[in-house]
Coordinates of C-alpha atoms in Angstrom, one line a residue:
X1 CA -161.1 139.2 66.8
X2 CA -161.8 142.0 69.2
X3 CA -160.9 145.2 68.6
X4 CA -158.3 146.9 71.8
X5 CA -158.7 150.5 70.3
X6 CA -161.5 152.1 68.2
X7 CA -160.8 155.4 66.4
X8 CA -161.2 158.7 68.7
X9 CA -163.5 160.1 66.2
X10 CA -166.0 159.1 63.5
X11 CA -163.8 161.8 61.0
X12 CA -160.7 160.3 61.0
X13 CA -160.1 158.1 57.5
X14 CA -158.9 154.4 57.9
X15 CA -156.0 152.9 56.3
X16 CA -156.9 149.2 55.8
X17 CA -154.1 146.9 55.3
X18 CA -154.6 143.6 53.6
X19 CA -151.6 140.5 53.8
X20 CA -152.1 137.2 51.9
X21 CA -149.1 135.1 53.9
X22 CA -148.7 131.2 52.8
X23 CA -145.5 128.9 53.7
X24 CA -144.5 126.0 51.7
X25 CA -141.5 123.1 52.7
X26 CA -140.2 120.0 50.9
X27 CA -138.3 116.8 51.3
X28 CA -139.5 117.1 54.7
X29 CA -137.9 114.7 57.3
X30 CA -134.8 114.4 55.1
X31 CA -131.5 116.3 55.7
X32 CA -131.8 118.4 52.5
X33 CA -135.6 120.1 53.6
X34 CA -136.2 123.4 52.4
X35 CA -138.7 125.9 53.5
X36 CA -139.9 129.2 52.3
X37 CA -142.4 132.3 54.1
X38 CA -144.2 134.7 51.5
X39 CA -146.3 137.4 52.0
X40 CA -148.2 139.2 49.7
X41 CA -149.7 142.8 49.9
X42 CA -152.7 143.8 47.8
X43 CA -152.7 147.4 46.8
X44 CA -156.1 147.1 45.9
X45 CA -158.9 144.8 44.9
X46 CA -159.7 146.1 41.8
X47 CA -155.8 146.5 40.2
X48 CA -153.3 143.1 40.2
X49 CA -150.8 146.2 42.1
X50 CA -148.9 144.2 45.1
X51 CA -145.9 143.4 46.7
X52 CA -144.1 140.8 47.7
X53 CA -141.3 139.5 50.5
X54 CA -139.7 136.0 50.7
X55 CA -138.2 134.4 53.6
X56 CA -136.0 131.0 54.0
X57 CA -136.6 129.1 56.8
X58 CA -133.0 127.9 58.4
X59 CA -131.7 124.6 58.4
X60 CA -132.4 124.0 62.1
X61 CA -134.1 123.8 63.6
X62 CA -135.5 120.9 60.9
X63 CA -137.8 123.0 58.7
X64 CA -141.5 121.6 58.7
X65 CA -144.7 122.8 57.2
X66 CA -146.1 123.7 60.1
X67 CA -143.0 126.4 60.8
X68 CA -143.5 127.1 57.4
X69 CA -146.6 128.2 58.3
X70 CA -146.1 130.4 61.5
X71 CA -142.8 131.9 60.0
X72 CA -145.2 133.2 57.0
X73 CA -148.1 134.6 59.9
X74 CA -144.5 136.7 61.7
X75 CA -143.6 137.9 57.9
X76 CA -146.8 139.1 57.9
X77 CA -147.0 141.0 61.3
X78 CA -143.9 142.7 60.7
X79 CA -144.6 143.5 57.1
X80 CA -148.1 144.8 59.1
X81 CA -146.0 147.1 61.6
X82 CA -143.9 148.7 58.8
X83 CA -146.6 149.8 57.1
X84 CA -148.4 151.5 60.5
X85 CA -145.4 153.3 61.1
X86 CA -145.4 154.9 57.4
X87 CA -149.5 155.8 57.8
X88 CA -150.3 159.1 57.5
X89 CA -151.6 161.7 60.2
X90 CA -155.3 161.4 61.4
X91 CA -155.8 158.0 60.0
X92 CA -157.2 155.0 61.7
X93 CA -155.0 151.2 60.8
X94 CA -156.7 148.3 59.8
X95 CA -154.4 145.5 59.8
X96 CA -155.9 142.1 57.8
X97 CA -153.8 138.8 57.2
X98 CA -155.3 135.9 55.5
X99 CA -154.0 132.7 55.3
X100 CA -155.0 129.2 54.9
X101 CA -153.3 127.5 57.9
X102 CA -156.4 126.8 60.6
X103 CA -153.8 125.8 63.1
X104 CA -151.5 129.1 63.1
X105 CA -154.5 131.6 63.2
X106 CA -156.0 129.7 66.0
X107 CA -152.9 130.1 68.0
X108 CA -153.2 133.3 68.0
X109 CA -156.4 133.8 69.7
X110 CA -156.6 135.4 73.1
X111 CA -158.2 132.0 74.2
X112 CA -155.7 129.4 72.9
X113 CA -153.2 127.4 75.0
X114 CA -150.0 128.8 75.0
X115 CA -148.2 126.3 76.5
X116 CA -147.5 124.2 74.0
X117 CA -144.2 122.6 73.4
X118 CA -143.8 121.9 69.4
X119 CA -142.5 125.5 68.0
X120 CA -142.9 127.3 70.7
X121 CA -140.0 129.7 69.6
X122 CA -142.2 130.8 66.6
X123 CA -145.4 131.2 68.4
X124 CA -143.6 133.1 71.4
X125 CA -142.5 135.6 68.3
X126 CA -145.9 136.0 66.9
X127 CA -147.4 136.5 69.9
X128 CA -144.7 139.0 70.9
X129 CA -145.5 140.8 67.7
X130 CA -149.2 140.5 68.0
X131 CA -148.9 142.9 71.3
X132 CA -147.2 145.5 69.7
X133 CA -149.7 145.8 66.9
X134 CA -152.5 146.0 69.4
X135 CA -151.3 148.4 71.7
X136 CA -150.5 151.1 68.6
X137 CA -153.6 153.7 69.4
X138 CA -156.1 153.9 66.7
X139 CA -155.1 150.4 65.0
X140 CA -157.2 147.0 64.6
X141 CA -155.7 144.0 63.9
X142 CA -157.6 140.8 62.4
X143 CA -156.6 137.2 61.9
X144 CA -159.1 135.5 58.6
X145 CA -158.5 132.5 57.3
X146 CA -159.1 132.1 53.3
X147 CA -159.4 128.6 51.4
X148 CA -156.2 127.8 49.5
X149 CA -157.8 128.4 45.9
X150 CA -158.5 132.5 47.3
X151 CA -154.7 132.5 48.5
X152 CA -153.5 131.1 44.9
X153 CA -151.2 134.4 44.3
X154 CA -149.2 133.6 47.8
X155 CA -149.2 129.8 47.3
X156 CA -147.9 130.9 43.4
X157 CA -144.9 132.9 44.8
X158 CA -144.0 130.3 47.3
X159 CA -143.6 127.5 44.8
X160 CA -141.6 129.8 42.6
X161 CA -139.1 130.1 45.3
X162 CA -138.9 126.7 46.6
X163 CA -138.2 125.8 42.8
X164 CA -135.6 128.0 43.1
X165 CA -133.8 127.0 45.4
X166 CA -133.9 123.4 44.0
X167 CA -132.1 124.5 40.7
X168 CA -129.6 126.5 43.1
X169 CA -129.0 122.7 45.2
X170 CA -128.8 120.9 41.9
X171 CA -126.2 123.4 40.6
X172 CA -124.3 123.4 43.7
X173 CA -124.3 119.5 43.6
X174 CA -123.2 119.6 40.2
X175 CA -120.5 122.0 40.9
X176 CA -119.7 119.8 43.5
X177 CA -119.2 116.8 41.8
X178 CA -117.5 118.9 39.0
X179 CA -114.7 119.7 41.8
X180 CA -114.7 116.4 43.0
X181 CA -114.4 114.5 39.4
X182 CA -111.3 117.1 38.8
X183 CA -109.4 117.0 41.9
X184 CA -109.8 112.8 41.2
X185 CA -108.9 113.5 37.5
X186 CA -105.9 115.6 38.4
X187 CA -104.6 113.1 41.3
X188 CA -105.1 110.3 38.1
X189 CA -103.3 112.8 35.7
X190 CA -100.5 112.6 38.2
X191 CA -100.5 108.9 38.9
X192 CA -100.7 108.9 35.4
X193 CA -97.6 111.0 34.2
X194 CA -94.6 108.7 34.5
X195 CA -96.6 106.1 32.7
X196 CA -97.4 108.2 30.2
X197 CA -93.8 109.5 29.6
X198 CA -92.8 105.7 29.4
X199 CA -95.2 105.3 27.3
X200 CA -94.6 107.9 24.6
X201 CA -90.6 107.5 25.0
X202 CA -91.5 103.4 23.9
X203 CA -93.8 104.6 21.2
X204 CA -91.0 106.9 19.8
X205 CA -88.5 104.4 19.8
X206 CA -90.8 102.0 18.3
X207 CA -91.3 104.5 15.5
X208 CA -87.7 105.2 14.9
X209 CA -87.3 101.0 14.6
X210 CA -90.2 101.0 11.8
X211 CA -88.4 103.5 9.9
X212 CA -85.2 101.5 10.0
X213 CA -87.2 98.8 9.5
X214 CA -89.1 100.2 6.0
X215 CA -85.4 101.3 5.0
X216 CA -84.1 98.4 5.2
X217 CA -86.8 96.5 3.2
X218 CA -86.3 99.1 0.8
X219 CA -82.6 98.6 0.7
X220 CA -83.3 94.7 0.3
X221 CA -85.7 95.2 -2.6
X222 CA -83.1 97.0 -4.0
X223 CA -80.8 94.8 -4.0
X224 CA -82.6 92.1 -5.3
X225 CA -83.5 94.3 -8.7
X226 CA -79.5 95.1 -8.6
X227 CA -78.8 91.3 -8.3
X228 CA -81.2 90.2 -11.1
X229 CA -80.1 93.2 -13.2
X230 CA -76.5 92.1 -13.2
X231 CA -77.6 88.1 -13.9
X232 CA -78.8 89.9 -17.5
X233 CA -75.8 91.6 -18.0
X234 CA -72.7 89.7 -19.7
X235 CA -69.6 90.4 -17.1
X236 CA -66.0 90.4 -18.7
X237 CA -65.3 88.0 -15.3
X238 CA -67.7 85.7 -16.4
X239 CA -66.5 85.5 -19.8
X240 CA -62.9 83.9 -18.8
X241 CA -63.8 80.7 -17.8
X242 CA -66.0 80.1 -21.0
X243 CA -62.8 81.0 -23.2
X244 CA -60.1 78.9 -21.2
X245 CA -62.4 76.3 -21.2
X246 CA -63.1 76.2 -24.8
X247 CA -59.1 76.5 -25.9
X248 CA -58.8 73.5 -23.6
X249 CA -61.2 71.3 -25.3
X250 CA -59.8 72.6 -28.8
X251 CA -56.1 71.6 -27.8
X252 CA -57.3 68.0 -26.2
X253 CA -59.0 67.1 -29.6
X254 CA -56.3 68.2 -32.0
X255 CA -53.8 66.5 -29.7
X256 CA -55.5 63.4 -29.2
X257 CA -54.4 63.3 -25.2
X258 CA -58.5 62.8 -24.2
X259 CA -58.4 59.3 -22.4
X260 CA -60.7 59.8 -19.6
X261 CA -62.9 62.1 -17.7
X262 CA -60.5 62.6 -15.0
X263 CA -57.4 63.5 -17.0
X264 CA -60.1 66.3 -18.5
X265 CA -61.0 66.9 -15.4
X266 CA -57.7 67.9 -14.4
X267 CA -56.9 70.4 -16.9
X268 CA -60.1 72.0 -16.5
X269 CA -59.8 72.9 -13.3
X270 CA -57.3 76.3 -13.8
X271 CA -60.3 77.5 -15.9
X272 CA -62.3 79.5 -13.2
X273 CA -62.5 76.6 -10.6
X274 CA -64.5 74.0 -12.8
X275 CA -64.3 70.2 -11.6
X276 CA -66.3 68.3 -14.3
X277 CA -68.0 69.5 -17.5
X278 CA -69.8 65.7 -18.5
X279 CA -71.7 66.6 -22.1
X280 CA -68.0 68.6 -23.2
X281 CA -65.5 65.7 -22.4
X282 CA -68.3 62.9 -23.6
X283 CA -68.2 64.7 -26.9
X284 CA -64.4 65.3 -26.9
X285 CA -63.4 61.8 -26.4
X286 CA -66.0 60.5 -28.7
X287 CA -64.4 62.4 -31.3
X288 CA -61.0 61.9 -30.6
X289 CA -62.0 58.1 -31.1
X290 CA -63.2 58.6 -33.9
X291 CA -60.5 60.3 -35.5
X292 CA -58.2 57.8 -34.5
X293 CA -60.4 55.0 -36.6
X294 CA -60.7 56.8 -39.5
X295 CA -58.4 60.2 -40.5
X296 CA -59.5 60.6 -43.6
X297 CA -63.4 60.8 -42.2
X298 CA -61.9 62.8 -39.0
X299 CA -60.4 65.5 -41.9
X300 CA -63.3 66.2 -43.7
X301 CA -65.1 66.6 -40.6
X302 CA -62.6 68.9 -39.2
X303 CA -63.2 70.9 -42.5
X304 CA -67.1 70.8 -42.1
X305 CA -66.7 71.9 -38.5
X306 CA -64.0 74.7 -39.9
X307 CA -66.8 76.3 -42.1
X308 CA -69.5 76.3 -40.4
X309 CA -67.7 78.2 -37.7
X310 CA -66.8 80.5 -39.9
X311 CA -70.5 80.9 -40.4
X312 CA -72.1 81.3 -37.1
X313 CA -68.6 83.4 -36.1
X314 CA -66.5 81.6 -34.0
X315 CA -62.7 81.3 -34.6
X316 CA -60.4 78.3 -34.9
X317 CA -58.3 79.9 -32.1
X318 CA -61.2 78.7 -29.3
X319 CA -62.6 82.4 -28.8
X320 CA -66.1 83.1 -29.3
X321 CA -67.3 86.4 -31.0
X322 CA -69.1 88.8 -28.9
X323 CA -72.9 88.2 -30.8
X324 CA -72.8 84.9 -30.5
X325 CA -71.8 84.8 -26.8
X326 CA -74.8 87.8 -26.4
X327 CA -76.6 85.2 -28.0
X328 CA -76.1 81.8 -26.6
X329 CA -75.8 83.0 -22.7
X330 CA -78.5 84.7 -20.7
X331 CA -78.6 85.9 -16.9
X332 CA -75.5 84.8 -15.6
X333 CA -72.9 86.5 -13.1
X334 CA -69.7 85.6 -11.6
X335 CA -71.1 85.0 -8.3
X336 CA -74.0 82.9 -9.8
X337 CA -72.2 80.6 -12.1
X338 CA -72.4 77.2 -11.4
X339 CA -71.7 73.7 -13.0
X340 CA -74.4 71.3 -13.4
X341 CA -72.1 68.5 -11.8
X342 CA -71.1 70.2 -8.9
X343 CA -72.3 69.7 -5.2
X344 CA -69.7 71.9 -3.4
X345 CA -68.7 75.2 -4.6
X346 CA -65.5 76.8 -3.9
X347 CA -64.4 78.1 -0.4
X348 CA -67.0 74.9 1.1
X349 CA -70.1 76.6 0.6
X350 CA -73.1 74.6 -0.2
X351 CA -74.2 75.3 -3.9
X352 CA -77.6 76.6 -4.4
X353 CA -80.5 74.6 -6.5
X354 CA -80.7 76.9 -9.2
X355 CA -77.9 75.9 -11.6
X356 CA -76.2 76.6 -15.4
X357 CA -76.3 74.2 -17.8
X358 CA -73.6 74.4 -20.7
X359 CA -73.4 72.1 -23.6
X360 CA -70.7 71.9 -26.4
X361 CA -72.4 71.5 -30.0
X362 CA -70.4 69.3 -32.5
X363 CA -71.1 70.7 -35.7
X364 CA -70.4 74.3 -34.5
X365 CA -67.9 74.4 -31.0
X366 CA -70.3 77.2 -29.7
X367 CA -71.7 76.9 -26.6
X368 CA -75.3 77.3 -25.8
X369 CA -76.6 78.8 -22.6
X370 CA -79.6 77.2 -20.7
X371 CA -80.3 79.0 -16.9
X372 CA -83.0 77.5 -14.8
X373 CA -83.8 79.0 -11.7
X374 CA -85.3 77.2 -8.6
X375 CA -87.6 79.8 -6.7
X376 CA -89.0 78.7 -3.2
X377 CA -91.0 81.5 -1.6
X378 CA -93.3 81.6 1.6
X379 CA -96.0 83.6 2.5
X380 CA -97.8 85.1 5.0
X381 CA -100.5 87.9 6.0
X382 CA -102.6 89.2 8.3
X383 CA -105.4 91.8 9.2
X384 CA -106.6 93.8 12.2
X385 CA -109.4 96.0 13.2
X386 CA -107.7 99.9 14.4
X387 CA -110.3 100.0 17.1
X388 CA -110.9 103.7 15.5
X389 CA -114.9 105.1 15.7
X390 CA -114.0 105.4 11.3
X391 CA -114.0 101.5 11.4
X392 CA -111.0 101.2 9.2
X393 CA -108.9 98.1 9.2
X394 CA -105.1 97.7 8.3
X395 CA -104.3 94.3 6.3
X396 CA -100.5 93.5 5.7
X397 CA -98.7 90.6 3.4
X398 CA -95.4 89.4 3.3
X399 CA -93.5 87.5 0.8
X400 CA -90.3 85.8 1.9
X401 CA -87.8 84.1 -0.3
X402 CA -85.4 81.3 1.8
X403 CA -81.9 80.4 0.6
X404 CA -80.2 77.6 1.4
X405 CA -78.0 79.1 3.9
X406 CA -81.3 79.9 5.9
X407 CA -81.7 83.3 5.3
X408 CA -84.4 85.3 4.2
X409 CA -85.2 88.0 2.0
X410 CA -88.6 89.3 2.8
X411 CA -91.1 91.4 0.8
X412 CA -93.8 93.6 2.6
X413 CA -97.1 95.1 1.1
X414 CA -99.5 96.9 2.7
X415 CA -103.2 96.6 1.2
X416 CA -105.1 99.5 0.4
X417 CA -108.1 101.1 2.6
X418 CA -110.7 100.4 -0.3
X419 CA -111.8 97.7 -0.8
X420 CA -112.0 97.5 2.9
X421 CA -108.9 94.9 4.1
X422 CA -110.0 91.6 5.5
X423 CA -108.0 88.6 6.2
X424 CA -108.9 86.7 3.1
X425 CA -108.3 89.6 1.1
X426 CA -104.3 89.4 2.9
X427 CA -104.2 86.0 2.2
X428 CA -104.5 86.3 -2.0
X429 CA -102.9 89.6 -1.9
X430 CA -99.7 87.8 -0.6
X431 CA -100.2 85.0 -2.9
X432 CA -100.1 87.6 -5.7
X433 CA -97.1 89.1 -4.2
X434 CA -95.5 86.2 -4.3
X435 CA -96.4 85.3 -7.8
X436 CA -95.1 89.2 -8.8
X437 CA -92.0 88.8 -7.0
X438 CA -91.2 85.0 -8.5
X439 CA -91.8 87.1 -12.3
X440 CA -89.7 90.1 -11.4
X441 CA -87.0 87.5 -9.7
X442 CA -87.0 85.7 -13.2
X443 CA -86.6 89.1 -15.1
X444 CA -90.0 89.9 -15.9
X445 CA -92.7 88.1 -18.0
X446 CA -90.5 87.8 -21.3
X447 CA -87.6 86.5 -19.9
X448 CA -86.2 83.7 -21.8
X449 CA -85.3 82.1 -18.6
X450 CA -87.0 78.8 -17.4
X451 CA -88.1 78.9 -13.5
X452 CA -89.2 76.5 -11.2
X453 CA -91.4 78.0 -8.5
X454 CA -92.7 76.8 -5.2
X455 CA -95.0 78.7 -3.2
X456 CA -95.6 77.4 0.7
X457 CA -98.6 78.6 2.2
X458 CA -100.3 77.7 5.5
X459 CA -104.1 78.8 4.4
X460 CA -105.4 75.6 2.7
X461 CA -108.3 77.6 1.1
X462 CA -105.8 80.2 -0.8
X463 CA -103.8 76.4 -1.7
X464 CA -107.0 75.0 -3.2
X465 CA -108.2 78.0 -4.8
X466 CA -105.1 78.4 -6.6
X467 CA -104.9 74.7 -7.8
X468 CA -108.4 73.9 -9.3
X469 CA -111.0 77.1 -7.8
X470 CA -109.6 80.1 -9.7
X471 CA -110.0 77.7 -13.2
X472 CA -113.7 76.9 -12.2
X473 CA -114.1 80.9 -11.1
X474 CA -112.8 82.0 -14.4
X475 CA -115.2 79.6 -16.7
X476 CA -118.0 80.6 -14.3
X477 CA -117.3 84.3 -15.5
X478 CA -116.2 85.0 -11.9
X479 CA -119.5 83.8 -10.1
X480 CA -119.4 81.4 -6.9
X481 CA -121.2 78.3 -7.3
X482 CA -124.6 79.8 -6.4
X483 CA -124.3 82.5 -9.0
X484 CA -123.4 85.4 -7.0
X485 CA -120.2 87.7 -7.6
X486 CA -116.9 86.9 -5.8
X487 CA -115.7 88.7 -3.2
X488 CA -112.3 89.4 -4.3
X489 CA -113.1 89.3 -7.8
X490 CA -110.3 91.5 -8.4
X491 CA -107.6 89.7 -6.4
X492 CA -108.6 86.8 -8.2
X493 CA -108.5 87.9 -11.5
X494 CA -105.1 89.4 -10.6
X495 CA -103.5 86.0 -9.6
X496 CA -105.2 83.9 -12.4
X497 CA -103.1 86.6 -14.8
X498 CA -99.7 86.2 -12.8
X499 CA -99.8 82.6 -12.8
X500 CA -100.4 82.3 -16.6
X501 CA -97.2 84.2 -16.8
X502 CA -95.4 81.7 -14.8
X503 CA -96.6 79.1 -16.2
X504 CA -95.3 80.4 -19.8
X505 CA -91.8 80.5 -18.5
X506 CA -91.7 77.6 -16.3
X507 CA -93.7 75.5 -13.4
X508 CA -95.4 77.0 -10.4
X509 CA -96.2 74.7 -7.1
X510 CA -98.4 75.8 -4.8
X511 CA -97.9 73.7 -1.2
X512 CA -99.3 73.8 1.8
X513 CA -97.3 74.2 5.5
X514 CA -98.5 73.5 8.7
X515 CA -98.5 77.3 10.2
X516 CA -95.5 75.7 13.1
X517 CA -93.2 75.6 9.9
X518 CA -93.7 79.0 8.8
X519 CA -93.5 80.5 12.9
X520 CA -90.4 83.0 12.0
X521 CA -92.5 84.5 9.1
X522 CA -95.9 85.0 11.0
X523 CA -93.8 86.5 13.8
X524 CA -92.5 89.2 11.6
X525 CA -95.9 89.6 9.9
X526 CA -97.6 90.6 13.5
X527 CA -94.6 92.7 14.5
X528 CA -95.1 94.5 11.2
X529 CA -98.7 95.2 11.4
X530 CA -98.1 96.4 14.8
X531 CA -95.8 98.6 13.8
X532 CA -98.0 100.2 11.0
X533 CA -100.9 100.3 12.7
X534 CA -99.6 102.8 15.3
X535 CA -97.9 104.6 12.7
X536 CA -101.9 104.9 11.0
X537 CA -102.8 105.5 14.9
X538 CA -100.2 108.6 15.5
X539 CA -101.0 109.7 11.9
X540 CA -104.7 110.3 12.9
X541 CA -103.7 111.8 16.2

């Protein structure tokens, strides 16, 4: 370039100024372009001493490289013009700034056209600048352009900066969304509030129903144990219609009156509400007819029977001692009695199946006690996953005893977390329940008491397995047919132990329903598992 003023005298010492100036913009053409200006002043050659000054380019007009550019050159020229006015006295200005743009340090040359229409604002303010820095007395200014790999220290700064401000856009837009995904959030929250409310006020009542629910099992199960507890216990009620009944008989034999089963029938029935007692008034009139053949036979007989009364305890008068009535009855209860003959009870309600059986012995006028009981049970289960991120699953069975009224006593276990529940695992753990609940009904394994038990099932594998598998599984030593271990070895084992203890005090069917039959049950089964399975889901809340 040429030089406007040379120094007034060869003694004066130059200050020489040298600017590095670079300018750097991306996602250019897009709404979100960025642009930045850096200069860079070198102290000295020798030294890595500089400083350096950062400028943004504004959003509009659209930053381009080209401005990028320029707006680095006008850094550069005022950065230059700071620096003159802080020079000392006597000393001449050199002003140098490099870059690596060809087209911005052509524009500034005295010879270039200036009438150029693409940012002309810029070059208008660099060449306003350019005149101040020429007319300052004793200064030079000089325009050299550098390659890009001698400018690296600008170009290094100016890429720092633009990285910048992309983590500042990407935080911002983060923030942004941030805001935006709450303010959405809280507008749900408040959609969201009455349901909610609805929500927990149905899950608390549904809570307080489970509890009334489980006390009420437990009330039933109670009751049951009380029920069986007082069919083992001899009640003084009970033991009225025994004794009438007995003094009858006595008085018909000695009398001779016996002619038919109705006339006995008749005088019976003050003696606790008894129609017809077949075995007692067969044996009665058979021996009244005999008597009446043969007295002398009918005396000595009398005096047989006399002694060996008087043997096993019971008196002429038709009152039995206390042990041998301990002895010859077993489980019975007012409210449970029942003759064998009977179809209707009193007040027209329909007798149940299970029944009392009384017989009158000959040689001794004691009577002996045989109780059967006829047991009819269903079952159900069932098994869900809790949807949890533990995995754990929640299995439930149900054991329900029918009477013939209709009504149900039901029976409820829950099966433990390990082994994990599954739904074959419900299915024998109900048929076990059933099996314990039949032996506790009965009065436990050594009851004296003969049972006949029916157990209705709608799985046709548990039906099976329980009828010919579980022998096969136990002779196998618990291996399936391929030789591998059973699954529910232990579920197994268990029933194959309960129903060896039915089947020493009575008979154990095992039937299979279709699962229409057995709807009320399997209704109460889901309605219980959903129940405890958002009691286990508030629990783990």
């Amino acid at each position: 370039m040429p030089v406007q003023h040379q120094p007034s005298s060869a003694s004066q010492a130059r200050y020489c100024v040298r600017l590095y100036v670079d300018g750097g913009c991306r996602k250019q053409g897009t709404i979100n372009a960025k642009a930045i200006a850096t200069c860079v002043h070198k102290k000295s050659k020798t030294s890595g001493d500089h400083d350096v000054w950062n400028t943004v380019l504004p959003s509009w007009p659209a930053p381009t490289d080209n401005r990028a550019e320029i707006t680095a050159l006008i850094l550069g020229q005022k950065k230059g013009l700071q620096l003159l006015r802080g020079r000392g006295a006597n000393r001449t200005f050199h002003l140098i700034i490099h870059s690596d743009s060809k087209s911005s340090l052509e524009s500034m040359k005295p010879v270039s056209d200036r009438n150029r229409q693409t940012d002309r604002d810029l070059f208008e303010e660099a060449w306003r600048l350019d005149t101040q820095l020429r007319a300052i007395v004793d200064s030079r200014i000089q325009y050299q352009w550098v390659p890009r790999d001698e400018n690296t220290l600008a170009d290094s700064y100016c890429r720092k900066k633009l990285d910048q401000l992309d983590r500042q856009e990407s935080g911002l837009k983060g923030s942004f969304k941030r805001a935006e995904e709450l303010k959405n959030a809280d507008h749900l929250m408040k959609a969201e509030r009455p349901k909610r409310a609805e929500h927990a006020l149905k899950l608390i009542n549904e809570l307080n129903l489970a509890e009334v629910t489980l006390k009420i099992d437990d009330l039933s199960a109670r009751f049951e144990g009380l029920k069986t507890a007082m069919q083992t216990v001899p009640m003084r009620s009970a033991t009225q219609p025994l004794l009438k009944m007995e003094q009858h008989i006595e008085k018909s034999i000695e009398l001779k009156t016996v002619k038919s089963i109705q006339e006995v029938d008749e005088k019976l029935a003050p003696a606790g509400g008894l129609k017809r007692l077949e075995g007692a008034t067969a044996i009665a009139k058979s021996e009244a007819l005999g008597e009446s053949k043969n007295k002398k036979a009918g005396s000595n007989d009398s005096r047989g029977s006399q002694e060996l009364k008087k043997e096993n305890g019971v008196t002429m008068s038709g009152s039995v001692s206390s042990s041998e009535f301990n002895n010859t009855r077993s489980d019975i209860s007012s409210s449970h009695y029942r003759s064998p003959s009977i179809s209707n009870y009193t007040n027209g309600s329909i007798a149940p199946k299970d029944h009392s059986l009384y017989k009158l012995s000959v040689a001794n006028k004691a009577f002996v006690h045989r109780q059967e009981h006829y047991v009819a049970l269903y079952v159900e289960s069932g098994c869900v996953d809790r949807g949890w991120p533990s995995g754990k699953a929640t299995g439930i069975a149900l054991c329900a005893r029918k009477s013939v009224l209709g009504r149900y006593t039901v029976f409820t276990g829950a099966l433990p977390d390990s082994p994990v529940p599954t739904a074959q695992r419900a299915e024998i753990y109900a048929m076990n329940l059933a099996l314990q609940t039949a032996l506790e009904i009965n009065g436990g394994p050594g009851s004296s008491s003969s049972m006949k038990l029916e157990i209705h099932c709608t799985s046709e594998n548990v039906i099976d397995c329980m009828n010919s598998w579980i022998h096969q599984y136990k002779s196998n030593g618990w291996l399936s047919c391929k030789g591998k271990p059973l699954v529910c070895r232990d579920l197994l084992e268990e029933a194959f132990s309960l129903d060896a203890q039915i089947k020493q005090v009575g008979q154990v069917s095992y039937i299979l329903i279709s699962p229409e039959s057995n709807e009320m049950l399997r209704k109460l089964c889901d309605d219980k598992l959903d129940t405890l399975q958002r009691l286990l889901e508030v629990e783990e809340l």
